[in-house]
Short mmCIF file of C-alpha atoms in Angstrom, two decimals:
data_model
loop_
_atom_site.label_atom_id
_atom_site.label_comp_id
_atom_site.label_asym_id
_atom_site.label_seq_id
_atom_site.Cartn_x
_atom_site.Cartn_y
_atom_site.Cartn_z
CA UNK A 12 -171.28 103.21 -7.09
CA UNK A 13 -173.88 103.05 -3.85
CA UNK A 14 -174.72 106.26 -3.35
CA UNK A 15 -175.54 105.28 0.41
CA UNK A 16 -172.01 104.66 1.00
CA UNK A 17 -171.39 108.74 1.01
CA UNK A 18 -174.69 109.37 2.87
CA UNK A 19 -173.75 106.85 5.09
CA UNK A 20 -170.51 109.17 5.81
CA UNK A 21 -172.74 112.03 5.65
CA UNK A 22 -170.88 113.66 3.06
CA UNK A 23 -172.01 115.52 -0.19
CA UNK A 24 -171.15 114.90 -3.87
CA UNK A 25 -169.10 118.11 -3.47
CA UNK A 26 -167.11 117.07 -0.68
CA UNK A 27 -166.25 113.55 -2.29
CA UNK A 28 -165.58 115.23 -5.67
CA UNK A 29 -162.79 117.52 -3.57
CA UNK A 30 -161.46 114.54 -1.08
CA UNK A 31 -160.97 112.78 -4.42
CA UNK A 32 -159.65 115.26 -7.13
CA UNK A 33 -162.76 115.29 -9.17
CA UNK A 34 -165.76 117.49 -10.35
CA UNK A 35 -169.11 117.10 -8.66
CA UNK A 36 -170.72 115.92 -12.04
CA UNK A 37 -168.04 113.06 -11.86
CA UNK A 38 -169.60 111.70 -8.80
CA UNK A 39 -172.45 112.35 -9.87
CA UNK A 40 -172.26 110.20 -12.68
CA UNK A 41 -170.65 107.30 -11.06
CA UNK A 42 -173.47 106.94 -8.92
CA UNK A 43 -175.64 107.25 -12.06
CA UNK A 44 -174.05 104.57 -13.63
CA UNK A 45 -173.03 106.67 -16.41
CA UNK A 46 -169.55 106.35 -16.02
CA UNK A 47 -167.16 104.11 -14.48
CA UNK A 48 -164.17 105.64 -13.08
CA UNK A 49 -160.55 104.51 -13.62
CA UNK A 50 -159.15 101.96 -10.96
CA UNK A 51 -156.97 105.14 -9.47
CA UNK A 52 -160.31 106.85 -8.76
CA UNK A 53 -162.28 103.88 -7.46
CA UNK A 54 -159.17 103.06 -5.04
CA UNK A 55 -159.08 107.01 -3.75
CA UNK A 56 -162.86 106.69 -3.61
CA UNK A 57 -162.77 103.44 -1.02
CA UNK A 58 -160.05 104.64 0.70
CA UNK A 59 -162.04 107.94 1.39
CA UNK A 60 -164.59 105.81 2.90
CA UNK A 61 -162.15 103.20 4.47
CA UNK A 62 -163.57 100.17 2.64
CA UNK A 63 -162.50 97.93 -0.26
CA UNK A 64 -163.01 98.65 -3.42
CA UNK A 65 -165.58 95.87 -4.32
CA UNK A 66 -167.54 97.35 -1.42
CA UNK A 67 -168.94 100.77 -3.19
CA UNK A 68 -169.77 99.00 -7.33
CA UNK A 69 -171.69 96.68 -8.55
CA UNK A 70 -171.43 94.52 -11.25
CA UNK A 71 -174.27 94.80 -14.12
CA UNK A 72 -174.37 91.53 -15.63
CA UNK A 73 -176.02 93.01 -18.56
CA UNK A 74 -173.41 95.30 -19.31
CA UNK A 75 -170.58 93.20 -18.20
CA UNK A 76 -171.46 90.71 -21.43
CA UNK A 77 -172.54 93.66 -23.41
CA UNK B 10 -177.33 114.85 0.22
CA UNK B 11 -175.87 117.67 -1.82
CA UNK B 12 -178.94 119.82 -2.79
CA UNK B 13 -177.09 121.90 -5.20
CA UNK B 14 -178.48 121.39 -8.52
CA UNK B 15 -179.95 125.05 -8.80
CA UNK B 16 -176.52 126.83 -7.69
CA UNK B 17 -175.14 128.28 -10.70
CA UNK B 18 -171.17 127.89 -10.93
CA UNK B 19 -168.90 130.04 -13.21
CA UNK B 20 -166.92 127.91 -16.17
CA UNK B 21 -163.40 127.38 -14.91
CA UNK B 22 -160.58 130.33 -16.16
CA UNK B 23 -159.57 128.35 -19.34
CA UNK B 24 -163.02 127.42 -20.24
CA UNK B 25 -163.89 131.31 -20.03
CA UNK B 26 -160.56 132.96 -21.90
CA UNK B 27 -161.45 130.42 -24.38
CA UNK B 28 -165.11 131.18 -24.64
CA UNK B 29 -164.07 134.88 -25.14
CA UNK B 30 -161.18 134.22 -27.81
CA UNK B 31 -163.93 132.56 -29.83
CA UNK B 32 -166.59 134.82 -29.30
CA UNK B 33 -163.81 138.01 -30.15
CA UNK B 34 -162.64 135.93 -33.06
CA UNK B 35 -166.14 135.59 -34.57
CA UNK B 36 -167.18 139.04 -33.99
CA UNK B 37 -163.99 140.65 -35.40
CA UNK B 38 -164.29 137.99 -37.94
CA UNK B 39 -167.93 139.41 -39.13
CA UNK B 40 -167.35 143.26 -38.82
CA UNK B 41 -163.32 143.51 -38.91
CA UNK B 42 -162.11 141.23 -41.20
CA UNK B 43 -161.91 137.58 -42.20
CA UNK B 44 -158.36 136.82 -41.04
CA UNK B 45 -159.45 137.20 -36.92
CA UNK B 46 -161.67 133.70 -37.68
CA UNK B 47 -157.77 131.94 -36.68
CA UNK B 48 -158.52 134.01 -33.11
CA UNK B 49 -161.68 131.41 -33.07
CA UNK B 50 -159.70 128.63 -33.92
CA UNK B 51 -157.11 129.35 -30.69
CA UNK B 52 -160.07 128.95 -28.62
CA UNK B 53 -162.11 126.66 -29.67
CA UNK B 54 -159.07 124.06 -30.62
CA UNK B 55 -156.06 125.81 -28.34
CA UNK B 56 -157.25 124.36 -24.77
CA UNK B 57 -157.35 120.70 -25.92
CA UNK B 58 -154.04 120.61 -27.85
CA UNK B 59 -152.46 122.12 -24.59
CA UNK B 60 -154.05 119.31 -22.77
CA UNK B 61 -152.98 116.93 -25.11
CA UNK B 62 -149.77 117.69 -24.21
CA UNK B 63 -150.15 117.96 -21.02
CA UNK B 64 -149.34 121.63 -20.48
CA UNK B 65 -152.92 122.13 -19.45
CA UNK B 66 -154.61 120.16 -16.42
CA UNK B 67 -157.57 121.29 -16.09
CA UNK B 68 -159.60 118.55 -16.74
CA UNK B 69 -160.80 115.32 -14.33
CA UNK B 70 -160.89 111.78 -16.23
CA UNK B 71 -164.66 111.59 -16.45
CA UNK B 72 -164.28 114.73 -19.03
CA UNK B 73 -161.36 113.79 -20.81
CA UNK B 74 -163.25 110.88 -21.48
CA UNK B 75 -165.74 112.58 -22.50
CA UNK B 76 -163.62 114.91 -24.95
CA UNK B 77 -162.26 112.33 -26.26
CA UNK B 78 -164.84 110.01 -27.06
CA UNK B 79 -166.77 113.33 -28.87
CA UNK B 80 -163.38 113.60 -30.94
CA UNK B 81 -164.15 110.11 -32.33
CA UNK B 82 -167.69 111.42 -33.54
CA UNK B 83 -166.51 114.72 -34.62
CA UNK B 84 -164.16 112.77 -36.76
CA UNK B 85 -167.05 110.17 -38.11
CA UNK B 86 -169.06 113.36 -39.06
CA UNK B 87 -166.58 115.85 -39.85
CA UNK B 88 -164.82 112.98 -42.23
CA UNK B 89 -168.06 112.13 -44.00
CA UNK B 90 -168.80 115.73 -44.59
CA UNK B 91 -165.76 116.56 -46.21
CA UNK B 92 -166.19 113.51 -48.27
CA UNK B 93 -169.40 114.90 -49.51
CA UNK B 94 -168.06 118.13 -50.24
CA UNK B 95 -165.46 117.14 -52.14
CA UNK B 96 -166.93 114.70 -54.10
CA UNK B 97 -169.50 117.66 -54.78
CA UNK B 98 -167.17 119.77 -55.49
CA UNK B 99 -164.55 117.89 -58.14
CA UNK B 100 -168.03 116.57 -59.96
CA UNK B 101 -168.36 120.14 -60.58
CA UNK B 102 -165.35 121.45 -61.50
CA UNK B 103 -165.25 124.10 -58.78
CA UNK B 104 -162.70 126.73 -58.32
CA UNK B 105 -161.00 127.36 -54.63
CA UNK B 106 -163.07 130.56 -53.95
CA UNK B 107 -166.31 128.27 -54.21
CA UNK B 108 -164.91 126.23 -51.44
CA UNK B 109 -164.27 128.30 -49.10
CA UNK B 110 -167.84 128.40 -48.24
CA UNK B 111 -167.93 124.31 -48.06
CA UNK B 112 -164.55 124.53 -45.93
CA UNK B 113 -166.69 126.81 -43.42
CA UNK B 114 -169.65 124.18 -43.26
CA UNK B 115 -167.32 121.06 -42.41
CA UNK B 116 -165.84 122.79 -39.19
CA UNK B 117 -168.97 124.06 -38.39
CA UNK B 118 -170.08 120.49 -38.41
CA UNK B 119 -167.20 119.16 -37.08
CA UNK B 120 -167.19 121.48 -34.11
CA UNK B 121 -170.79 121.48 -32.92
CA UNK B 122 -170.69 117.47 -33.19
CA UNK B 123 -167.69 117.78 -30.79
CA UNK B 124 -169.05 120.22 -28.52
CA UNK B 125 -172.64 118.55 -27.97
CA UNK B 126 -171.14 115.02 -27.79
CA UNK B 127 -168.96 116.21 -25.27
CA UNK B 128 -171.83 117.83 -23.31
CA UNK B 129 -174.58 115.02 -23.88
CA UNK B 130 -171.50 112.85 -22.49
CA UNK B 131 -170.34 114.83 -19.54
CA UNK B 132 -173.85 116.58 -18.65
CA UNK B 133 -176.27 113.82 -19.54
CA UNK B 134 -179.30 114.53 -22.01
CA UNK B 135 -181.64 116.41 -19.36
CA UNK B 136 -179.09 119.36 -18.05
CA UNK B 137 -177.79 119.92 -22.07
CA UNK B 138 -180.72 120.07 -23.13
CA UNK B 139 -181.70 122.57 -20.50
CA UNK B 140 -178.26 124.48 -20.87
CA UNK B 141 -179.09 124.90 -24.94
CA UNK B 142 -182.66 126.02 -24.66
CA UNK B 143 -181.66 128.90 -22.03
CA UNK B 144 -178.22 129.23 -24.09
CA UNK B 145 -181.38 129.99 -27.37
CA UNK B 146 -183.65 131.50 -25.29
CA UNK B 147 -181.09 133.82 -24.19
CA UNK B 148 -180.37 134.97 -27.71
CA UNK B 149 -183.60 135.41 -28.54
CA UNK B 150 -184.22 137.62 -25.71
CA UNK B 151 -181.17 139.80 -27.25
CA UNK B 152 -182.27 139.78 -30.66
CA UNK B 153 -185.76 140.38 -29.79
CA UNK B 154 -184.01 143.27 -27.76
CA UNK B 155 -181.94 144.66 -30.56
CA UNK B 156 -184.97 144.65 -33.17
CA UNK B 157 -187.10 146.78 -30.72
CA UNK B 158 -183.85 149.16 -29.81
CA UNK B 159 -183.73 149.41 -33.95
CA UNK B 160 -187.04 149.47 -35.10
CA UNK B 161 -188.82 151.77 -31.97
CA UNK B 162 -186.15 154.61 -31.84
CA UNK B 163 -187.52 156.67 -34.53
CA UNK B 164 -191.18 157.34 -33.03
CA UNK B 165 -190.37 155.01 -29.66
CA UNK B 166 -193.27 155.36 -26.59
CA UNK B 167 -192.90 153.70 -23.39
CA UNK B 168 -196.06 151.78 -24.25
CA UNK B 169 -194.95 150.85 -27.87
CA UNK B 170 -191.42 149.75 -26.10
CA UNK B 171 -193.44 147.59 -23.51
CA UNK B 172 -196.07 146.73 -26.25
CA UNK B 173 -193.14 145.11 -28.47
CA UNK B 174 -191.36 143.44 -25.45
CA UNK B 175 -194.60 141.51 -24.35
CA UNK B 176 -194.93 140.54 -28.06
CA UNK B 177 -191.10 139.14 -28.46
CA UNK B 178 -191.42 137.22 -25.08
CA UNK B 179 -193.87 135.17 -26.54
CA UNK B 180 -191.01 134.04 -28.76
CA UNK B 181 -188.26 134.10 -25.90
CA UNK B 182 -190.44 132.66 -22.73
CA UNK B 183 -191.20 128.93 -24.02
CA UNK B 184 -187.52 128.51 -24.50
CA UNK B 185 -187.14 128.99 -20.87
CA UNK B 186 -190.26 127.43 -19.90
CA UNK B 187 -188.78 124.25 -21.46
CA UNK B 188 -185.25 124.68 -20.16
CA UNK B 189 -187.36 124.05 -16.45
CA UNK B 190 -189.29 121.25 -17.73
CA UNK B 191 -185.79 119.28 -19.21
CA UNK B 192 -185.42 117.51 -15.91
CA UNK B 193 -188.62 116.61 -14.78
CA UNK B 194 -190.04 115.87 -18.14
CA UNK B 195 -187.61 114.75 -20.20
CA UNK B 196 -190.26 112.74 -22.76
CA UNK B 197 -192.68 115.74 -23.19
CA UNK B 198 -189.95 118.29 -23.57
CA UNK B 199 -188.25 116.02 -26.22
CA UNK B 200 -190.76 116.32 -28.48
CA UNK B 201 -191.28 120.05 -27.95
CA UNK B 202 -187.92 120.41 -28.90
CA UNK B 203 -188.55 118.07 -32.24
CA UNK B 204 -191.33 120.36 -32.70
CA UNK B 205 -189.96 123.63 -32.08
CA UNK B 206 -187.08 122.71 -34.19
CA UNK B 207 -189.34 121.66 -37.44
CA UNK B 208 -191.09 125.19 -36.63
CA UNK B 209 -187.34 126.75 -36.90
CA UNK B 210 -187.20 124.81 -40.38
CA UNK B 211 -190.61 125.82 -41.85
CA UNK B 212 -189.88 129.77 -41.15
CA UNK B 213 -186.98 129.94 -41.79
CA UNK B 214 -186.27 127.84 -44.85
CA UNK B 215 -188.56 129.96 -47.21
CA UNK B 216 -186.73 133.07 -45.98
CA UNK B 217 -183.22 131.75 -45.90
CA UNK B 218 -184.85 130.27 -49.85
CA UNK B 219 -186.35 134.06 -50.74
CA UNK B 220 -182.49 135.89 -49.96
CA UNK B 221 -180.76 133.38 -52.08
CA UNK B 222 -178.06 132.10 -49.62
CA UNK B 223 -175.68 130.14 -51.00
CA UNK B 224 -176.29 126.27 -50.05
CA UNK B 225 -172.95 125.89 -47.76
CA UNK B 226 -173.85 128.63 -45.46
CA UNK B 227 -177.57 128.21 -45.44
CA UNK B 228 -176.60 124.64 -44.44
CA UNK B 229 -174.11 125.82 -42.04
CA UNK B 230 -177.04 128.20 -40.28
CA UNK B 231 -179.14 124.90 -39.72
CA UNK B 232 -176.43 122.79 -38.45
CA UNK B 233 -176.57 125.79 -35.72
CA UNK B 234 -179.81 126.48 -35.39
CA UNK B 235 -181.58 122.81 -35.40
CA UNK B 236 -178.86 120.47 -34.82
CA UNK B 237 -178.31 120.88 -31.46
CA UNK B 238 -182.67 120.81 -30.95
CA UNK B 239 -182.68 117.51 -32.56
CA UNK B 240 -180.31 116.18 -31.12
CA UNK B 241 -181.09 117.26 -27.31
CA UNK B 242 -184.66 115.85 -28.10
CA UNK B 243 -183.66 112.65 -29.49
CA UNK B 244 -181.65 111.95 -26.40
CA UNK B 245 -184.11 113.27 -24.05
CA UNK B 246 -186.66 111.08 -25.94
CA UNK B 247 -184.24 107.79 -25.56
CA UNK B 248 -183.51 108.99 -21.73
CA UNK B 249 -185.16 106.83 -19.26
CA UNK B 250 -187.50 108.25 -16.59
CA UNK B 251 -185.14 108.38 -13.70
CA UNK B 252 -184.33 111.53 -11.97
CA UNK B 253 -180.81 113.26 -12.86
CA UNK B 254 -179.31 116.32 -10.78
CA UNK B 255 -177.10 118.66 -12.59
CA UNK B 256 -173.42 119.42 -11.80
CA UNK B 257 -171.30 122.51 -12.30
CA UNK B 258 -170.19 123.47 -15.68
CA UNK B 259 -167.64 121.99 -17.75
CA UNK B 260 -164.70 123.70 -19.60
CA UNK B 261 -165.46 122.20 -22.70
CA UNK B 262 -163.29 124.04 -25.01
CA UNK B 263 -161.08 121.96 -27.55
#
């Protein structure tokens, strides 16, 4: 997930993780790339920020074919 | 930006009563008697059979993700032990009081491949590692603690007292030292941890050797004491070089 996205709404990991029903070290590790969240959370995520989904992830090719 | 990564948060309420019915069930276990281990067993497997069905909701996705994919190791592990046991075992003819011991060393295996699975999973490599060196360097500091308390009270000075403190932090401080370094260098403190735990290995083995422990336990002692070193420094050792904040503690109970 861009991590600008939030700073671009001036809001912290913290604040996401309670808009969104999560723990901080789940946001944390979206925007890692550690973890990719359920389509429930990713939907709740852009609709915090008031974009579409495909807006806030990236695809890694690598890891898509992996 | 959050800055947060030094704020220490408390463990959620079922995280803690768990924590506690484990650490009361081992205690009373030890000095009490052997039937309290079950009181261990409601808290280290009680949370995550409640959340299983669904009684208990405690948990976000990311961590029952994580639990769950640790389960799937624990089981690789935990069934390959008991394989191993019991092959060892029926090749020898053994009765059921010699297996208790081997019993004892297969859910000691079984549990600490959940629990640092789980953690390397949720946490990332950097802040476990740097949870488990404090979580060590923390015991050392008590049973550096108790050994002076036991050894000092008979002819104790304040400068003997303070004498015997400077010499156990020598033992306790590096553990802490390293616990800072985790994030910034996870490469370097990888192979510390390598290093400290082959140290662990060579001082303790000849002693563990000299009392004549019986192989299950002094197995189950080093699946404790070095497992979770090796296995925090071979994942800070595969970790890449970008930075990682840390995040507030899981409830990883069962």
């Amino acid at each position: 997930m861009r991590r600008h996205r939030r700073q671009l709404h001036d809001m912290t990991q913290q604040e996401l993780a309670d808009r969104v029903g999560v723990t901080r070290q789940t946001i944390l590790s979206i925007e890692k790339g550690r973890y990719n969240p359920s389509v429930g959370l990713a939907i709740r995520i852009a609709q915090t920020f008031g974009v579409p989904v495909e807006a806030l992830f990236e695809i890694d090719r690598e890891e898509d074919h992996g | 930006m959050a800055r947060q990564a030094g704020r220490i948060a408390l463990p959620p309420l079922p995280g803690l009563v768990a924590a506690g019915l484990v650490i009361l069930g081992v205690l009373l276990w030890m000095f009490v008697a052997e039937g309290f281990l079950a009181l261990a067993g409601l808290g280290a497997f009680g949370p995550g059979i409640l959340r299983e069905l669904g009684w208990l909701r405690d948990h976000d996705e990311f961590q029952r993700q994580a639990a769950h994919r640790a389960g799937y190791h624990a089981y690789l592990i935990g069934g390959l032990a008991t394989a191993f046991v019991v092959s060892a075992l029926r090749s020898r003819g053994a009765t059921l009081e010699d297996s208790s011991d081997w019993v004892m060393l297969i859910l000691v295996a079984l549990w600490t491949t959940w629990l640092f699975s789980a953690l390397l999973a949720y946490w990332g490599p950097r802040k476990t590692a740097s949870v488990i060196l404090s979580v060590f360097g923390a015991f050392w500091a008590v049973f550096v603690l108790a050994s002076i308390i036991g050894t000092e009270s008979q002819d104790a000075t304040v400068v003997n007292m303070l004498l015997a403190s400077l010499m156990g932090s020598i033992v306790v401080v590096p553990f802490f030292v390293l616990a800072r370094m985790a994030g910034r260098r996870p490469r370097g403190t990888g192979v510390a941890l390598l290093a400290v735990a082959a140290l662990f290995l060579l001082m303790f083995a000849p002693a563990w050797a000299a009392r004549d422990f019986k192989l299950p336990s002094l197995l189950a002692v080093a699946t404790l004491l070095i497992v979770p070193l090796v296995a925090s420094g071979i994942a800070l050792l595969r970790e890449g070089p970008q930075s990682e904040e840390g995040g507030a503690p899981p409830d990883m109970a069962g």
